[in-house]
PDB file of C-alpha atoms in Angstrom:
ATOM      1  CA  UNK A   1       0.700 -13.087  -4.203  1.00 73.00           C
ATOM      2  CA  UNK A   2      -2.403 -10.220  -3.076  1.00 82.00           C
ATOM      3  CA  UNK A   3      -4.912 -11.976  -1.887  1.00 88.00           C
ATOM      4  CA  UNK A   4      -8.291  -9.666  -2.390  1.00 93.00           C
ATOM      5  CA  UNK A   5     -10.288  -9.551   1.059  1.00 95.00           C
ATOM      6  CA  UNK A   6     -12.091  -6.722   0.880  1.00 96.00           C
ATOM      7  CA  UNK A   7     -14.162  -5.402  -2.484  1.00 98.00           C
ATOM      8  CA  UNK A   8     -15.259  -1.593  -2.743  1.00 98.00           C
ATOM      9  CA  UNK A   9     -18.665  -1.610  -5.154  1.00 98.00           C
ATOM     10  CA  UNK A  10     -20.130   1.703  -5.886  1.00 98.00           C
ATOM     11  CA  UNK A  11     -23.830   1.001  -7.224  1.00 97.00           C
ATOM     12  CA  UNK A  12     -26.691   3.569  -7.423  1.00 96.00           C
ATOM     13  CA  UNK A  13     -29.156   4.135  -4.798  1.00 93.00           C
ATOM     14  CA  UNK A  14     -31.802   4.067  -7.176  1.00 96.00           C
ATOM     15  CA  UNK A  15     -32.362   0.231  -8.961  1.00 96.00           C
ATOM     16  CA  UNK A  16     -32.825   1.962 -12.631  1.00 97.00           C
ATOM     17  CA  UNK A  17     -35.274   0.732 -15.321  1.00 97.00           C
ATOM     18  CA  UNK A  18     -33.620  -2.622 -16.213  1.00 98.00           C
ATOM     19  CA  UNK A  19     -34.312  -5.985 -14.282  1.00 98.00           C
ATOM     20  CA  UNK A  20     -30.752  -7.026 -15.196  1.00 98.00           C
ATOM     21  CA  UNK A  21     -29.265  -4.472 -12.910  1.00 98.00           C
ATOM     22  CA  UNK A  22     -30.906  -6.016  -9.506  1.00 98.00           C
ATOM     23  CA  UNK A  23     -30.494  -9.252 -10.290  1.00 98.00           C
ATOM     24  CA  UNK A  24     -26.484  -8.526 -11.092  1.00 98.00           C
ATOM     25  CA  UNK A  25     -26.061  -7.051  -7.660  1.00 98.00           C
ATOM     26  CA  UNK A  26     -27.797 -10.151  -6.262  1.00 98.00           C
ATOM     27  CA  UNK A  27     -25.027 -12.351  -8.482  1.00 98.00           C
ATOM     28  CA  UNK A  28     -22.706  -9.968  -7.085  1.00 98.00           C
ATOM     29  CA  UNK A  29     -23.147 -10.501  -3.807  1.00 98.00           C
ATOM     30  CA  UNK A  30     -23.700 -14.164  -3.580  1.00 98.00           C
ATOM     31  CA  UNK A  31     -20.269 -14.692  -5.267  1.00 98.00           C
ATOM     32  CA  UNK A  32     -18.447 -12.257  -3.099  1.00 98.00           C
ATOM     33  CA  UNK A  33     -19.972 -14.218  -0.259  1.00 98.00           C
ATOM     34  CA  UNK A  34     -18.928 -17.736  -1.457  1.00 98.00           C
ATOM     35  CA  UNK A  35     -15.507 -16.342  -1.707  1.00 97.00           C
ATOM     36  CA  UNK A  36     -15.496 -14.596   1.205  1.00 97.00           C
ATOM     37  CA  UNK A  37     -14.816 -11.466   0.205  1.00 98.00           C
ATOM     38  CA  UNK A  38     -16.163  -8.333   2.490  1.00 97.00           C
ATOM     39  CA  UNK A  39     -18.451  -5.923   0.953  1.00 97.00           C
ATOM     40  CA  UNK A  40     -17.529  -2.494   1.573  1.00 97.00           C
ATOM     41  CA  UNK A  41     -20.146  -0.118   0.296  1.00 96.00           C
ATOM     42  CA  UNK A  42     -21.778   3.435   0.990  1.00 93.00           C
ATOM     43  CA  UNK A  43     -23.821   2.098   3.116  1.00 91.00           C
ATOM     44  CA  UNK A  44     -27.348   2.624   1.972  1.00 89.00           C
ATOM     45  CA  UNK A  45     -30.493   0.354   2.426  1.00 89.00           C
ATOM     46  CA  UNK A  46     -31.906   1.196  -0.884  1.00 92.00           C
ATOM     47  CA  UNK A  47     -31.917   0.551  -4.474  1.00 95.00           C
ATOM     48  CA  UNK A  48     -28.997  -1.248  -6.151  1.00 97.00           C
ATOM     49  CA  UNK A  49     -26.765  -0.668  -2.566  1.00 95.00           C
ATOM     50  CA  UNK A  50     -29.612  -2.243  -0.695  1.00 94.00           C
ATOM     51  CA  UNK A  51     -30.061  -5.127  -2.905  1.00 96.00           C
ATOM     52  CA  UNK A  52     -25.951  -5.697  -3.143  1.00 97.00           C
ATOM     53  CA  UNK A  53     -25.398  -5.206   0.575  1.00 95.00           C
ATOM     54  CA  UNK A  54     -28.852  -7.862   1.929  1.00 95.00           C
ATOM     55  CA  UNK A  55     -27.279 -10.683  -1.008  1.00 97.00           C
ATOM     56  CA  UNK A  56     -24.672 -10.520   0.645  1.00 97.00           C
ATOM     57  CA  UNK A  57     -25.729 -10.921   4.497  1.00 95.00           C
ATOM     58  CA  UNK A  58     -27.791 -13.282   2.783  1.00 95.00           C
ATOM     59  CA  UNK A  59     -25.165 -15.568   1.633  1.00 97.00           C
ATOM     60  CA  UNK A  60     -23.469 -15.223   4.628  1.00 96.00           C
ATOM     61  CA  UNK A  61     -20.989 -12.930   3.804  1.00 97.00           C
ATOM     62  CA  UNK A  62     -19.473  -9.700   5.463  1.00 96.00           C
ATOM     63  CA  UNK A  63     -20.494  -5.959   4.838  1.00 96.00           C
ATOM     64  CA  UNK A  64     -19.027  -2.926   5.472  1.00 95.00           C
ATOM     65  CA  UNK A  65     -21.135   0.181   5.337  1.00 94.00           C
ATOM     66  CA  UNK A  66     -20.032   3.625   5.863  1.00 94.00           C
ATOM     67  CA  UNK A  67     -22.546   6.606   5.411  1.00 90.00           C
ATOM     68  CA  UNK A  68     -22.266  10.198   6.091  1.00 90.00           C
ATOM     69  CA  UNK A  69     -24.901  10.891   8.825  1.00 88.00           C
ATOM     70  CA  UNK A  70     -26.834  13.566   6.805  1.00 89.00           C
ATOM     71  CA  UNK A  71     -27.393  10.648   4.365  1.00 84.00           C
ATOM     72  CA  UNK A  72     -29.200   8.323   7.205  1.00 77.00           C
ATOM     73  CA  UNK A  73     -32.706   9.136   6.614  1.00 74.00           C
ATOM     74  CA  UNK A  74     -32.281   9.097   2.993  1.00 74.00           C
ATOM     75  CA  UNK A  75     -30.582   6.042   1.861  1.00 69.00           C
ATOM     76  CA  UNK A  76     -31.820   4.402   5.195  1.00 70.00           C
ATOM     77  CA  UNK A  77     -28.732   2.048   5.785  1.00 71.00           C
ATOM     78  CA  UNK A  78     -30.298  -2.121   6.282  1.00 74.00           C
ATOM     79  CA  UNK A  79     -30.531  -3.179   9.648  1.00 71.00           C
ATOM     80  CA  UNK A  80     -29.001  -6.435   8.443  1.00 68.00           C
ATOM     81  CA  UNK A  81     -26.027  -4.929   7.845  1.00 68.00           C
ATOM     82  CA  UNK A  82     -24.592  -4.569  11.719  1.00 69.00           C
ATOM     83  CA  UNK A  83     -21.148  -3.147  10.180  1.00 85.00           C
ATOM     84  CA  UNK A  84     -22.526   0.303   9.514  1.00 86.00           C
ATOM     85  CA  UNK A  85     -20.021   3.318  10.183  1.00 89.00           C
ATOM     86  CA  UNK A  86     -21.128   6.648  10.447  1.00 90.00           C
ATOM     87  CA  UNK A  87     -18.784   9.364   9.207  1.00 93.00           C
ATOM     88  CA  UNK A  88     -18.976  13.376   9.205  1.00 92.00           C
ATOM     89  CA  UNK A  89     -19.362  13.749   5.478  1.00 92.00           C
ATOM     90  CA  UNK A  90     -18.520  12.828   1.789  1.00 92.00           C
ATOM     91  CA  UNK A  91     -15.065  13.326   1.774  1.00 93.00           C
ATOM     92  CA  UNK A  92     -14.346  11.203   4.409  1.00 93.00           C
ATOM     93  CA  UNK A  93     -16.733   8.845   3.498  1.00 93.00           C
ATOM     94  CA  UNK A  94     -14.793   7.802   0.426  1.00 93.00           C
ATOM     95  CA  UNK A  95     -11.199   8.166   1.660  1.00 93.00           C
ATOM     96  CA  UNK A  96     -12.483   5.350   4.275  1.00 94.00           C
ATOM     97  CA  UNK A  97     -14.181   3.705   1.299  1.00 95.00           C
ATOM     98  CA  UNK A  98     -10.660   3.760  -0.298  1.00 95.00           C
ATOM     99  CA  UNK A  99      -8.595   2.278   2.931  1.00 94.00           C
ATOM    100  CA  UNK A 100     -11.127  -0.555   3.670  1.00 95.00           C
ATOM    101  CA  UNK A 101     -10.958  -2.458   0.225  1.00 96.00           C
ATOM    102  CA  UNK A 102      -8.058  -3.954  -1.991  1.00 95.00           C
ATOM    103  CA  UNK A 103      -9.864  -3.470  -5.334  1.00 96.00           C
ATOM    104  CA  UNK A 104     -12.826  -1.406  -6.696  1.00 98.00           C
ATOM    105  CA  UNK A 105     -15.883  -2.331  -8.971  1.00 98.00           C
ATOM    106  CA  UNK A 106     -18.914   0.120 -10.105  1.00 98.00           C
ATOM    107  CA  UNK A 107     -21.892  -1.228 -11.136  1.00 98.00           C
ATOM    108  CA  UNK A 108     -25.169   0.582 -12.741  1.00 98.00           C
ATOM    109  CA  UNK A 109     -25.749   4.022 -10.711  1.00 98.00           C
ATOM    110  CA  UNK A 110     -25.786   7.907 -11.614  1.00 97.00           C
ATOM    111  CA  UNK A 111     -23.853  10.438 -11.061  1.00 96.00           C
ATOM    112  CA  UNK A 112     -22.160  10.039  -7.683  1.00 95.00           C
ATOM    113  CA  UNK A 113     -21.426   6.266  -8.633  1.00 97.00           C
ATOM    114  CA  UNK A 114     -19.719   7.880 -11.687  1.00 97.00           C
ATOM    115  CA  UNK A 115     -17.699  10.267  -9.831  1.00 96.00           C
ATOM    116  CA  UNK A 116     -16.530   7.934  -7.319  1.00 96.00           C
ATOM    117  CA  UNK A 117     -15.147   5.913 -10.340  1.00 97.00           C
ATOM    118  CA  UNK A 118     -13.695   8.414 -11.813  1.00 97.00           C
ATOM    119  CA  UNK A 119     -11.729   9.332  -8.722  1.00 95.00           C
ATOM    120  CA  UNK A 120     -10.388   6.021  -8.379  1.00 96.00           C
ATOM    121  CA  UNK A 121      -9.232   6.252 -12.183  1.00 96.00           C
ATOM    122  CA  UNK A 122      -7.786   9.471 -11.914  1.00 94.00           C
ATOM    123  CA  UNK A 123      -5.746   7.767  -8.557  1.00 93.00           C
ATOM    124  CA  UNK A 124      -4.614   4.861 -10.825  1.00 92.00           C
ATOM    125  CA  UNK A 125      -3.952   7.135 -13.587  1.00 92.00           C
ATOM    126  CA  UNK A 126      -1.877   9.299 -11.139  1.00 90.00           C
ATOM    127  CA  UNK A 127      -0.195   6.422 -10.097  1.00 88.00           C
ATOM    128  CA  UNK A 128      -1.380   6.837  -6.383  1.00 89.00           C
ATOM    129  CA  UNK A 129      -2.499   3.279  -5.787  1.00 91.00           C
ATOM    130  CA  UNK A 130      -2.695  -0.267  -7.573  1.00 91.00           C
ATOM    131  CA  UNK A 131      -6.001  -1.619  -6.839  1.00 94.00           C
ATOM    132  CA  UNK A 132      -7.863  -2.887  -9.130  1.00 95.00           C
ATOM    133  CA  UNK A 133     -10.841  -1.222 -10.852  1.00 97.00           C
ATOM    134  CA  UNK A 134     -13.324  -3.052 -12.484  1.00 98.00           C
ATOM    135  CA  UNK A 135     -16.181  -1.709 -14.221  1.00 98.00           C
ATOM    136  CA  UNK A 136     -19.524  -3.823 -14.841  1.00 98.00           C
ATOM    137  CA  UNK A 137     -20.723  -3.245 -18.125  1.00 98.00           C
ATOM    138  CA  UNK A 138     -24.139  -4.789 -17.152  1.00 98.00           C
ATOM    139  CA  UNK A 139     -26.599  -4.716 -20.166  1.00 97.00           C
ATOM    140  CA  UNK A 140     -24.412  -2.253 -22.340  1.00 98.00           C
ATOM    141  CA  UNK A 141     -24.824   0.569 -19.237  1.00 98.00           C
ATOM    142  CA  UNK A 142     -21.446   1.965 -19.015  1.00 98.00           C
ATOM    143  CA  UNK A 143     -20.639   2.092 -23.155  1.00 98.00           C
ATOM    144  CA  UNK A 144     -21.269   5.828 -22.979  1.00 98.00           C
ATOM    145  CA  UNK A 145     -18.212   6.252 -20.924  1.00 97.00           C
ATOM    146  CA  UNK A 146     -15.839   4.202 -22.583  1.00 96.00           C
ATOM    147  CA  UNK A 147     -16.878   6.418 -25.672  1.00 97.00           C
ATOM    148  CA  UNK A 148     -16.164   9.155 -23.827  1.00 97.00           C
ATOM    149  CA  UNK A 149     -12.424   7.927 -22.311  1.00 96.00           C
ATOM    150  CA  UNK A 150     -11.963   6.854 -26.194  1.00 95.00           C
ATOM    151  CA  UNK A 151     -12.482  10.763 -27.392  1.00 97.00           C
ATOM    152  CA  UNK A 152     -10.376  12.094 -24.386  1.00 95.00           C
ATOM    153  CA  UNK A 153      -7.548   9.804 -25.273  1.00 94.00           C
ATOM    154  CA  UNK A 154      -8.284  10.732 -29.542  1.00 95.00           C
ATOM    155  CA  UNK A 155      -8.111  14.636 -28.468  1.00 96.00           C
ATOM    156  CA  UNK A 156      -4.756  14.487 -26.350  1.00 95.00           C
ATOM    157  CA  UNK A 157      -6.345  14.387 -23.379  1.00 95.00           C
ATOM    158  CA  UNK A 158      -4.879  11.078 -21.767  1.00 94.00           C
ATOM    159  CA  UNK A 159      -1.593  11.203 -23.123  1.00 91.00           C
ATOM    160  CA  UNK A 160       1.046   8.290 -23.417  1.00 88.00           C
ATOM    161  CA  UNK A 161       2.045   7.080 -19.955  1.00 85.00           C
ATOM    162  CA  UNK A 162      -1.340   8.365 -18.267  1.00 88.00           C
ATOM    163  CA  UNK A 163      -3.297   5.764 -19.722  1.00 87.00           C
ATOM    164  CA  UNK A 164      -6.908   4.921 -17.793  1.00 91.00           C
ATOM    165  CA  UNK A 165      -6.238   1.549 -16.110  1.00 90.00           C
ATOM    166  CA  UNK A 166      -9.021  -0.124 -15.666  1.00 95.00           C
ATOM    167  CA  UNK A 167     -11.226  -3.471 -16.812  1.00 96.00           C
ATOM    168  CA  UNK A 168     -14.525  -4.036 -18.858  1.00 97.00           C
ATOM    169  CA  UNK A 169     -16.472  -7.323 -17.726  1.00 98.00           C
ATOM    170  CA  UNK A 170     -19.608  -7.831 -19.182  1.00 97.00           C
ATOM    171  CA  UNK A 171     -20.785 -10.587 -16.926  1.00 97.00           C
ATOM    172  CA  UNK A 172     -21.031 -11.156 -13.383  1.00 98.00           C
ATOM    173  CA  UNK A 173     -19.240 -14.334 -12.976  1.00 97.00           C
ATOM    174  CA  UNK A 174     -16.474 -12.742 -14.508  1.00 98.00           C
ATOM    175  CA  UNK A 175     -15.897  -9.442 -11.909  1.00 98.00           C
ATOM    176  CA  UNK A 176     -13.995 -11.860  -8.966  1.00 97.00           C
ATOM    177  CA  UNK A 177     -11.469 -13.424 -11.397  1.00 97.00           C
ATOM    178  CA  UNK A 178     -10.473 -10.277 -13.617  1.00 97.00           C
ATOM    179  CA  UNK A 179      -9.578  -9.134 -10.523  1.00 96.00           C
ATOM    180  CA  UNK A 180      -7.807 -12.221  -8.745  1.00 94.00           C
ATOM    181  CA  UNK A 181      -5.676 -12.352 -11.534  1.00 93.00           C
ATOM    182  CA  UNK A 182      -4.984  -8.610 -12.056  1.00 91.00           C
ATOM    183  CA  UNK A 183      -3.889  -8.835  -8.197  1.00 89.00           C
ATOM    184  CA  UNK A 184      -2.179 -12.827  -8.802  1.00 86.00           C
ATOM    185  CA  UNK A 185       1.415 -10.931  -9.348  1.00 82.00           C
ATOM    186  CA  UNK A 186       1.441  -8.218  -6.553  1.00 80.00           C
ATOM    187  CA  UNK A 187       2.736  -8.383  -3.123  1.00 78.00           C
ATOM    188  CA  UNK A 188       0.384  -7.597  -0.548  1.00 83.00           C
ATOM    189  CA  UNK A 189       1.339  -4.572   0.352  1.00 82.00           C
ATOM    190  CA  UNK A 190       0.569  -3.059  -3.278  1.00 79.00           C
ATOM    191  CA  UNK A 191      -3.458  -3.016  -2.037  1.00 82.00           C
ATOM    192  CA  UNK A 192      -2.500  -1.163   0.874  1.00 75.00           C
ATOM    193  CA  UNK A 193      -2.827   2.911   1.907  1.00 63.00           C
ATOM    194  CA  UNK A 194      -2.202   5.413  -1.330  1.00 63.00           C
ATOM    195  CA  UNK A 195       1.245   5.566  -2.574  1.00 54.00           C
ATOM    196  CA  UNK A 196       3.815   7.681  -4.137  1.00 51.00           C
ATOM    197  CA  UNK A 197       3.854   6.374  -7.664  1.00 44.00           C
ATOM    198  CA  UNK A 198       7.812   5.390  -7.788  1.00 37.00           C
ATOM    199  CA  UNK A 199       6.791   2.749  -5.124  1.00 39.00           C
ATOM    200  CA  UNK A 200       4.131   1.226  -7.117  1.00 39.00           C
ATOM    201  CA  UNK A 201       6.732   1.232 -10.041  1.00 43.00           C
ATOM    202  CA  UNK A 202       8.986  -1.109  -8.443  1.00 37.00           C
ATOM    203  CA  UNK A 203       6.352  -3.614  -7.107  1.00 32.00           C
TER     204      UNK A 203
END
């Protein structure tokens, strides 16, 4: 049985228009805490990645941050967070993202919290890893997309056998157990490094 010990959550760096957005990444990161589960994050000190990343040091849990340096002065990591990893840029920002956590969740953000979802969709889709990817539908915020995945799949887009795996919870509390029991069945090794997808297959 995977046990989950590290959570990826891609948020926006901006805290949006709706109260409900802060104070999930505040639920978020007091329950990842209690069940000591490490954050791993972009490593940003501001909007909804600020807010995520100090619940959690809050709560006394663990936080990984990893930032390209260009982004420094911008998203000015928290000096709460000691676990703060610089990296070169993007790219390797995210591949690092990808290797430090057994499952995946996107809350509320714009664009590059959408394409870092999206990436980790089209890997699942692909068949290139087995982590679970939760998305947080807080306050209705990501219907557009599943409208959008819907007309893809109605147009012949995502075909039979490249369906979109991924999970819709609409509350907080629920985010931690979708994905213990998504993970209750695998062997450890199915959350680690990106795979071919015949070795997924036969876990």
């Amino acid at each position: 049985m995977a046990t989950i010990r590290s959570l990826c959550v891609y948020c926006g760096s901006g805290s949006g228009h709706a109260e409900a957005y802060g104070k999930a990444a505040v639920e978020l990161g007091a329950a990842m805490a209690k069940a000591n589960i490490r954050l791993v994050y972009g490593g940003g000190g501001i909007g909804l990645m600020g807010t995520l990343a100090k619940s959690v040091v809050d709560h006394g849990g663990k936080v990984l941050g990893i930032i390209p340096d260009f982004l420094k002065r911008k998203e000015m990591p928290l000096d709460a967070v000691i676990d703060v990893v610089t990296v070169p840029d993007m790219h390797t920002r995210k591949m690092r993202m990808f290797t430090e956590a057994d499952a995946f969740v996107a809350l509320p953000g714009g664009i590059g919290t959408l394409e870092e979802l999206v990436e980790q969709l089209t890997w699942a889709q692909l068949g290139r890893h087995a982590k679970p990817v939760v998305v947080a539908n807080i306050g209705g915020f990501w219907d557009p997309l599943r409208v959008l995945l819907d007309h893809m799949k109605e147009e012949g887009f995502i075909r039979p056998g490249l369906q979109v795996k991924y999970s819709i919870v609409d509350e907080v509390r629920d985010i931690i157990p979708t994905i213990q029991s998504q993970v209750a069945s695998l062997p450890q090794e199915a959350l680690g490094a990106e795979h071919d997808p015949v070795v997924i297959e036969k876990m």
